Tab-separated table of C-alpha atoms in Angstrom:
chain	number	residue	atom	x	y	z
A	208	MET	CA	-0.058	-0.148	-0.039
A	209	ARG	CA	1.307	3.650	-1.161
A	210	ARG	CA	2.219	5.097	2.064
A	211	ILE	CA	-1.038	4.293	3.704
A	212	ILE	CA	-0.959	3.385	7.121
A	213	ALA	CA	-0.278	3.598	10.681
A	214	VAL	CA	-0.327	0.041	12.233
A	215	ALA	CA	-0.054	-0.469	16.379
A	216	PRO	CA	2.765	0.372	17.872
A	217	LEU	CA	5.252	-2.822	16.769
A	218	ALA	CA	7.387	-4.718	19.080
A	219	LEU	CA	10.555	-6.074	17.477
A	220	LEU	CA	8.679	-10.277	17.690
A	221	MET	CA	10.404	-13.165	17.052
A	222	ALA	CA	9.233	-16.401	15.783
A	223	CYS	CA	10.872	-19.499	14.549
A	224	GLY	CA	8.250	-28.673	7.398
A	225	LEU	CA	6.287	-31.104	6.688
A	226	ASN	CA	4.209	-32.120	9.509
A	227	GLY	CA	0.798	-32.862	9.899
A	228	THR	CA	0.603	-35.532	7.165
A	229	ASP	CA	-2.754	-36.761	7.476
A	230	ARG	CA	-2.857	-39.682	4.708
A	231	GLN	CA	-6.440	-39.588	4.458
A	232	GLN	CA	-8.543	-40.234	1.550
A	233	GLY	CA	-11.629	-38.095	1.805
A	234	GLY	CA	-14.760	-40.193	3.209
A	235	GLY	CA	-12.653	-42.307	5.322
A	236	LYS	CA	-12.766	-42.848	9.018
A	237	ASP	CA	-13.314	-39.421	10.255
A	238	SER	CA	-10.521	-37.254	11.389
A	239	ALA	CA	-11.768	-34.406	13.228
A	240	ARG	CA	-10.765	-35.660	16.203
A	241	SER	CA	-9.106	-33.127	18.849
A	242	ALA	CA	-5.395	-34.151	19.111
A	243	PRO	CA	-4.344	-34.080	23.214
A	244	ALA	CA	-3.890	-31.135	24.629
A	245	ASP	CA	-0.128	-31.475	25.664
A	246	THR	CA	0.657	-31.852	21.817
A	247	ASN	CA	-1.039	-29.541	20.101
A	248	LEU	CA	-2.910	-26.615	20.139
A	249	ALA	CA	-4.315	-26.837	16.922
A	250	ASP	CA	-8.370	-27.136	16.197
A	251	ALA	CA	-10.513	-30.442	16.470
A	252	MET	CA	-10.070	-30.517	12.505
A	253	ALA	CA	-6.448	-30.745	12.125
A	254	SER	CA	-4.125	-32.903	10.608
A	255	VAL	CA	-3.620	-36.297	12.315
A	256	GLU	CA	-1.716	-39.714	10.976
A	257	ASN	CA	-4.364	-42.680	9.262
A	258	PRO	CA	-3.129	-44.837	6.973
A	259	LYS	CA	-4.203	-44.045	3.610
A	260	SER	CA	-7.027	-45.736	2.632
A	261	SER	CA	-6.068	-47.338	-1.031
A	262	ASN	CA	-3.188	-47.687	-3.344
A	263	GLN	CA	-4.869	-46.143	-6.150
A	264	PRO	CA	-3.913	-42.891	-7.608
A	265	ASP	CA	-5.323	-39.843	-6.300
A	266	PRO	CA	-8.543	-38.830	-7.967
A	267	ARG	CA	-7.470	-34.982	-7.863
A	268	PRO	CA	-3.900	-34.937	-8.506
A	269	VAL	CA	-3.502	-31.121	-8.776
A	270	MET	CA	-5.202	-30.891	-5.599
A	271	GLN	CA	-3.033	-33.621	-4.055
A	272	ALA	CA	0.157	-31.753	-5.602
A	273	GLN	CA	-1.260	-28.687	-4.245
A	274	VAL	CA	-0.988	-29.704	-0.348
A	275	VAL	CA	1.965	-31.503	-0.984
A	276	LEU	CA	3.781	-27.820	-2.609
A	277	GLU	CA	2.100	-25.826	0.563
A	278	ARG	CA	2.667	-29.384	3.517
A	279	LEU	CA	6.414	-28.111	1.891
A	280	GLY	CA	6.002	-24.302	1.821
A	281	PHE	CA	5.439	-23.457	-1.495
A	282	GLY	CA	2.381	-21.637	-1.251
A	283	PRO	CA	-0.141	-22.437	-4.285
A	284	GLY	CA	-2.443	-19.416	-3.168
A	285	VAL	CA	-5.766	-21.322	-3.075
A	286	ILE	CA	-6.094	-24.826	-2.885
A	287	ASP	CA	-9.198	-25.780	-5.715
A	288	GLY	CA	-7.933	-28.411	-7.733
A	289	ALA	CA	-6.978	-25.793	-10.702
A	290	MET	CA	-3.794	-25.427	-12.126
A	291	GLY	CA	-3.614	-21.708	-12.345
A	292	LEU	CA	-0.676	-18.787	-11.771
A	293	SER	CA	0.036	-19.398	-8.099
A	294	THR	CA	0.045	-23.392	-8.422
A	295	ARG	CA	2.614	-22.368	-11.347
A	296	ASN	CA	4.780	-20.427	-9.033
A	297	ALA	CA	4.298	-23.092	-5.504
A	298	LEU	CA	5.999	-25.471	-8.857
A	299	LYS	CA	8.699	-23.305	-9.796
A	300	GLY	CA	9.826	-22.737	-6.259
A	301	PHE	CA	9.721	-26.541	-5.275
A	302	GLN	CA	11.658	-26.911	-8.664
A	303	GLU	CA	13.838	-24.929	-8.021
A	304	ALA	CA	14.821	-26.011	-4.204
A	305	SER	CA	14.749	-29.486	-5.190
A	306	GLY	CA	17.584	-28.699	-8.278
A	307	LEU	CA	14.971	-29.732	-11.144
A	308	SER	CA	14.294	-27.672	-14.240
A	309	VAL	CA	11.981	-24.887	-13.134
A	310	THR	CA	8.998	-24.730	-15.847
A	311	GLY	CA	6.318	-24.421	-13.702
A	312	GLU	CA	4.347	-27.611	-14.373
A	313	LEU	CA	3.754	-30.576	-13.258
A	314	ASP	CA	6.020	-32.295	-15.762
A	315	ASP	CA	7.271	-36.241	-15.282
A	316	ALA	CA	10.623	-35.129	-13.381
A	317	THR	CA	8.360	-33.335	-10.833
A	318	ARG	CA	6.444	-35.877	-10.433
A	319	GLN	CA	8.689	-38.194	-9.523
A	320	ALA	CA	10.401	-35.666	-7.344
A	321	MET	CA	7.273	-35.574	-5.501
A	322	ALA	CA	6.283	-39.288	-5.549
A	323	GLN	CA	7.664	-39.826	-1.807
A	324	TRP	CA	4.731	-37.578	-0.687
A	325	ASN	CA	2.507	-39.435	-2.713
A	326	GLY	CA	-0.014	-41.102	0.489
A	327	ILE	CA	-0.562	-37.829	1.371
A	328	ALA	CA	-4.148	-37.549	-0.103
A	329	SER	CA	-5.724	-34.964	-1.765
A	330	THR	CA	-8.693	-34.401	0.422
A	331	ARG	CA	-9.951	-35.339	4.491
A	332	THR	CA	-13.037	-36.086	6.052
A	333	VAL	CA	-14.011	-33.838	9.152
A	334	THR	CA	-16.654	-32.166	11.528
A	335	ILE	CA	-16.859	-28.691	11.219
A	336	PRO	CA	-16.619	-28.267	15.182
A	337	ALA	CA	-20.606	-27.574	17.029
A	338	ASP	CA	-19.096	-23.964	18.513
A	339	TRP	CA	-18.902	-22.620	15.052
A	340	GLY	CA	-22.653	-22.904	15.248
A	341	GLN	CA	-22.688	-20.313	18.324
A	342	THR	CA	-19.908	-18.053	16.874
A	343	PRO	CA	-21.757	-14.805	15.366
A	344	TYR	CA	-21.058	-13.752	12.005
A	345	VAL	CA	-21.386	-10.510	10.663
A	346	PRO	CA	-20.885	-9.349	7.611
A	347	ILE	CA	-18.916	-6.324	6.594
A	348	PRO	CA	-19.509	-3.403	5.107
A	349	ASP	CA	-18.317	-1.152	2.554
A	350	ASP	CA	-17.471	2.119	4.494
A	351	PRO	CA	-14.568	2.656	6.525
A	352	ALA	CA	-16.874	4.678	9.407
A	353	ALA	CA	-19.167	1.319	9.709
A	354	GLN	CA	-16.681	-0.602	10.291
A	355	ALA	CA	-14.909	1.685	12.719
A	356	ARG	CA	-18.042	1.102	15.109
A	357	MET	CA	-17.279	-2.812	15.115
A	358	THR	CA	-15.080	-3.908	17.372
A	359	ARG	CA	-13.492	-6.974	15.346
A	360	LEU	CA	-13.387	-7.668	11.116
A	361	GLY	CA	-14.414	-11.502	11.085
A	362	TYR	CA	-15.443	-13.653	9.390
A	363	ALA	CA	-18.927	-12.999	7.371
A	364	SER	CA	-20.064	-16.451	7.542
A	365	LEU	CA	-19.766	-19.885	9.047
A	366	ASP	CA	-18.902	-20.931	4.902
A	367	GLU	CA	-16.143	-18.365	4.540
A	368	ARG	CA	-14.406	-19.047	7.811
A	369	LEU	CA	-14.268	-22.874	6.562
A	370	ALA	CA	-13.046	-21.958	3.329
A	371	GLU	CA	-10.185	-20.276	5.340
A	372	ARG	CA	-9.368	-22.941	7.416
A	373	PHE	CA	-8.927	-24.599	4.777
A	374	HIS	CA	-6.934	-22.481	2.223
A	375	THR	CA	-9.376	-22.749	-0.384
A	376	THR	CA	-13.118	-21.143	-1.824
A	377	ILE	CA	-16.204	-21.451	-0.904
A	378	ASP	CA	-17.472	-22.493	-4.250
A	379	ALA	CA	-14.517	-24.944	-4.024
A	380	LEU	CA	-15.423	-26.521	-0.470
A	381	ARG	CA	-19.129	-27.230	-2.327
A	382	ALA	CA	-17.861	-28.984	-5.383
A	383	LEU	CA	-16.080	-31.218	-3.273
A	384	ASN	CA	-19.185	-32.091	-0.858
A	385	GLY	CA	-21.515	-31.619	-4.041
A	386	VAL	CA	-23.622	-29.053	-2.540
A	387	PRO	CA	-25.343	-26.810	-4.456
A	388	VAL	CA	-24.592	-23.190	-4.939
A	389	GLY	CA	-26.166	-21.077	-3.151
A	390	SER	CA	-26.602	-23.270	-0.070
A	391	ILE	CA	-24.263	-23.083	3.345
A	392	PHE	CA	-22.402	-25.870	5.634
A	393	SER	CA	-23.688	-25.635	9.430
A	394	ALA	CA	-22.132	-27.018	12.553
A	395	GLY	CA	-21.785	-30.428	13.521
A	396	GLN	CA	-21.860	-31.026	9.435
A	397	ARG	CA	-19.252	-34.060	8.050
A	398	ILE	CA	-17.486	-33.080	4.763
A	399	ASN	CA	-14.410	-33.318	2.553
A	400	VAL	CA	-11.943	-30.504	2.794
A	401	PRO	CA	-8.430	-30.850	0.975
A	402	ASN	CA	-5.814	-31.734	2.994
A	403	ILE	CA	-3.545	-28.404	4.444
A	404	GLY	CA	-1.348	-29.860	7.089
A	405	ALA	CA	1.694	-28.365	8.432
A	406	ASP	CA	-0.906	-27.370	11.298
A	407	ARG	CA	0.251	-28.336	14.934
A	408	ILE	CA	0.715	-26.030	17.207
A	409	VAL	CA	3.516	-26.967	19.803
A	410	PRO	CA	2.434	-25.833	23.360
A	411	GLY	CA	4.684	-23.367	24.649
A	412	ALA	CA	6.506	-22.170	21.190
A	413	VAL	CA	3.703	-18.852	20.834
A	414	LYS	CA	2.785	-17.508	23.626
A	415	ASP	CA	0.654	-14.457	22.950
A	416	ALA	CA	-2.780	-16.476	23.148
A	417	ALA	CA	-4.683	-14.301	20.528
A	418	TRP	CA	-2.008	-15.550	18.187
A	419	ILE	CA	-2.588	-18.947	18.574
A	420	ALA	CA	-6.618	-18.719	18.358
A	421	THR	CA	-5.851	-16.861	14.938
A	422	MET	CA	-2.792	-19.587	13.859
A	423	ALA	CA	-5.971	-22.593	15.145
A	424	SER	CA	-8.373	-20.673	12.679
A	425	LEU	CA	-6.048	-20.447	9.426
A	426	GLY	CA	-5.000	-24.001	9.620
A	427	VAL	CA	-1.522	-22.991	10.076
A	428	GLY	CA	1.660	-24.931	12.681
A	429	SER	CA	4.045	-23.507	14.639
A	430	SER	CA	7.024	-24.915	13.152
A	431	GLN	CA	8.109	-22.766	10.311
A	432	PRO	CA	11.918	-22.380	9.182
A	433	LYS	CA	14.015	-19.464	9.505
A	434	ILE	CA	14.411	-17.170	6.636
A	435	ALA	CA	17.542	-14.820	6.356
A	436	ARG	CA	16.124	-12.755	3.188
A	437	ILE	CA	13.328	-12.262	1.036
A	438	VAL	CA	12.754	-11.754	-2.468
A	439	VAL	CA	9.898	-9.971	-3.731
A	440	ASP	CA	9.637	-10.065	-8.029
A	441	LYS	CA	6.804	-7.905	-9.337
A	442	SER	CA	6.892	-8.996	-12.628
A	443	GLU	CA	6.615	-12.194	-11.876
A	444	GLY	CA	4.299	-11.518	-8.958
A	445	TRP	CA	6.063	-13.951	-6.008
A	446	LEU	CA	7.821	-14.045	-2.517
A	447	LYS	CA	10.549	-16.619	-1.997
A	448	GLY	CA	12.168	-16.980	1.418
A	449	TYR	CA	16.083	-18.222	1.987
A	450	ASP	CA	17.321	-19.348	4.825
A	451	LYS	CA	21.167	-18.707	5.896
A	452	ALA	CA	22.709	-21.616	3.695
A	453	GLY	CA	20.692	-19.778	0.579
A	454	LYS	CA	18.105	-22.554	0.384
A	455	LEU	CA	14.903	-21.522	-0.832
A	456	VAL	CA	12.278	-22.792	1.897
A	457	ALA	CA	9.443	-21.075	1.373
A	458	MET	CA	7.813	-19.324	-1.885
A	459	PHE	CA	3.995	-17.365	-1.945
A	460	THR	CA	2.484	-15.802	-5.048
A	461	VAL	CA	1.707	-12.015	-3.889
A	462	THR	CA	0.133	-8.980	-5.322
A	463	THR	CA	3.059	-5.700	-5.460
A	464	GLY	CA	1.675	-3.017	-6.244
A	465	SER	CA	-0.482	-0.748	-9.291
A	466	ARG	CA	0.726	2.148	-11.476
A	467	HIS	CA	-0.109	4.800	-9.086
A	468	ASP	CA	1.128	2.588	-6.493
A	469	PRO	CA	4.071	1.288	-7.670
A	470	LEU	CA	6.123	-0.801	-5.703
A	471	PRO	CA	9.140	0.562	-4.158
A	472	LEU	CA	12.320	-1.475	-5.806
A	473	GLY	CA	15.518	-1.879	-3.242
A	474	GLU	CA	17.179	-2.961	-0.484
A	475	TRP	CA	14.926	-3.000	2.724
A	476	GLY	CA	14.848	-4.335	6.422
A	477	ILE	CA	12.415	-5.726	8.995
A	478	ASN	CA	11.230	-3.146	11.974
A	479	GLY	CA	8.543	-5.541	13.432
A	480	VAL	CA	6.097	-7.552	12.803
A	481	ALA	CA	2.357	-6.595	14.293
A	482	ARG	CA	0.031	-9.266	14.967
A	483	ASN	CA	-3.936	-9.274	14.575
A	484	THR	CA	-3.649	-5.632	14.427
A	485	PRO	CA	-5.808	-2.616	13.851
A	486	PHE	CA	-5.966	-0.524	10.341
A	487	ALA	CA	-5.550	3.547	11.101
A	488	PHE	CA	-7.301	4.085	7.927
A	489	ASP	CA	-6.251	7.932	5.948
A	490	PRO	CA	-8.550	8.978	2.654
A	491	ASP	CA	-5.306	11.084	1.824
A	492	LEU	CA	-2.942	8.359	1.386
A	493	PHE	CA	-5.311	6.583	-1.533
A	494	TRP	CA	-5.342	7.515	-4.907
A	495	ASP	CA	-8.736	6.114	-5.135
A	496	VAL	CA	-10.620	7.399	-2.026
A	497	PRO	CA	-11.778	10.722	-1.938
A	498	ASP	CA	-10.179	12.637	0.518
A	499	ASN	CA	-13.551	13.869	2.306
A	500	GLN	CA	-13.730	11.122	3.736
A	501	ALA	CA	-12.707	11.228	7.347
A	502	ASP	CA	-10.172	9.408	8.815
A	503	GLN	CA	-10.749	6.115	11.017
A	504	GLN	CA	-9.170	3.269	13.289
A	505	LEU	CA	-10.453	0.387	12.806
A	506	PRO	CA	-10.466	-2.977	14.296
A	507	PRO	CA	-8.600	-6.133	14.212
A	508	GLY	CA	-10.065	-9.179	11.975
A	509	PRO	CA	-9.397	-11.632	8.981
A	510	ASN	CA	-11.464	-9.093	6.919
A	511	GLY	CA	-9.100	-6.052	7.608
A	512	PRO	CA	-7.857	-4.249	5.039
A	513	VAL	CA	-4.645	-5.988	6.115
A	514	GLY	CA	-5.743	-8.704	7.124
A	515	VAL	CA	-3.932	-10.828	9.967
A	516	VAL	CA	-0.423	-9.731	9.764
A	517	TRP	CA	1.413	-6.111	9.078
A	518	ILE	CA	5.526	-6.850	8.124
A	519	ASP	CA	6.776	-3.525	8.619
A	520	LEU	CA	9.131	-2.666	6.237
A	521	THR	CA	12.523	0.076	6.971
A	522	LYS	CA	10.630	1.709	3.595
A	523	PRO	CA	7.820	4.137	5.611
A	524	HIS	CA	4.798	3.371	5.598
A	525	TYR	CA	5.001	-0.108	3.400
A	526	GLY	CA	5.115	-3.722	4.562
A	527	ILE	CA	4.279	-6.804	3.855
A	528	HIS	CA	0.282	-8.058	4.673
A	529	GLY	CA	-2.665	-9.941	4.518
A	530	THR	CA	-5.893	-9.934	2.321
A	531	ALA	CA	-9.765	-10.551	3.292
A	532	GLU	CA	-9.866	-11.483	-0.599
A	533	PRO	CA	-7.412	-14.669	-0.353
A	534	GLN	CA	-8.876	-15.362	-4.431
A	535	THR	CA	-7.619	-12.097	-5.726
A	536	ILE	CA	-3.665	-12.410	-4.772
A	537	GLY	CA	-1.744	-12.579	-8.516
A	538	ARG	CA	-4.434	-11.120	-10.021
A	539	ALA	CA	-6.156	-7.693	-8.313
A	540	GLN	CA	-3.495	-4.576	-7.648
A	541	SER	CA	-2.527	-3.624	-4.135
A	542	HIS	CA	-1.972	-0.086	-3.207
A	543	GLY	CA	1.823	-0.354	-3.266
A	544	CYS	CA	2.953	-2.778	-0.489
A	545	VAL	CA	3.112	-6.907	-0.991
A	546	ARG	CA	0.153	-8.500	-0.078
A	547	LEU	CA	-0.890	-12.447	0.258
A	548	THR	CA	-3.480	-14.897	1.486
A	549	ASN	CA	-3.878	-14.443	5.683
A	550	TRP	CA	-2.566	-18.481	5.681
A	551	ASP	CA	0.884	-17.599	3.928
A	552	VAL	CA	1.566	-14.829	6.211
A	553	ALA	CA	0.548	-16.157	8.764
A	554	ARG	CA	3.379	-18.688	7.999
A	555	LEU	CA	5.606	-15.840	6.958
A	556	ALA	CA	5.213	-13.835	9.942
A	557	GLN	CA	7.148	-16.611	12.408
A	558	MET	CA	9.477	-17.574	9.426
A	559	VAL	CA	11.111	-13.262	9.893
A	560	SER	CA	13.018	-11.396	12.501
A	561	GLY	CA	14.213	-7.722	12.526
A	562	SER	CA	17.821	-9.589	10.825
A	563	THR	CA	15.944	-10.346	7.647
A	564	LYS	CA	16.900	-8.888	4.458
A	565	VAL	CA	14.108	-7.952	2.065
A	566	LEU	CA	14.738	-6.915	-1.590
A	567	PHE	CA	12.332	-5.830	-3.860
A	568	GLN	CA	13.154	-6.585	-7.892
A	569	ALA	CA	11.070	-5.695	-10.921
């Protein structure tokens, strides 16, 4: 976002990969069991170890590849079984890290390299927790003044919350379950979902109770690789994370600005990370908002303008953050900052520290 916001004061935070490897096929034994409280702080729908129910090829090969890529840290964006931009970027990341030809295609060499994870099914079956039916879901108004009167910019519906929990879209969930357009899911319902993993939250690894709850709601685990250097490429729309040895350990598709608010090319650092942060809305800093609108202090939440995380950069007023519209990543323009899905930026927030270097390139 172009010189856009002030977030809550930042304390410089640090937080430290393929876990939660559920092998269950969709429609199999219910995997919505709560993990023991002393081993996992994730919700009742966390990935668990189960034997694969069949040796047959997965019926959803692209979705199965998306699930594996994401577990490895190469985010395919929304997991929907479609070979789109984000999935091709994720394949490029895996190929680079594996020493393969970087094609962005699920070619024979890539399939062979990924064959060791063929036991991870594309979907698993879960039961939507009963307490999800007791949560108030409130539509988010477009007017910033109306948003400012809310206590939280939370999920507008159970369906939206469910889609974000499993890194997908409502339409993809409907397709997986044969649910007609216009119908809704409900608490207690047993459904098929993308078999995302890497969602184990180790007790004691995270001290902030509110952030633990956010991680659980996003299906994001506490064990993430440390990143020494971030590279964001404007033309190709990706963010790469490298460890101290220079190995690529994470890659996500991003949105990086517009002709009005171009990405500030150059080398930057990280001042700090704000999780579940409020948003100071200043219309003077948005080219597409009338200046006669009043300043507003917007509450935090996954549907806020910066999603669940703001990674503050040494370039004033610029950062890396989440979004309320994950399906637009890599497509819609931003206001100059680097925007990711909420689940990807939640992972990234645990990978970076004040020593992480950031390069924005054309």
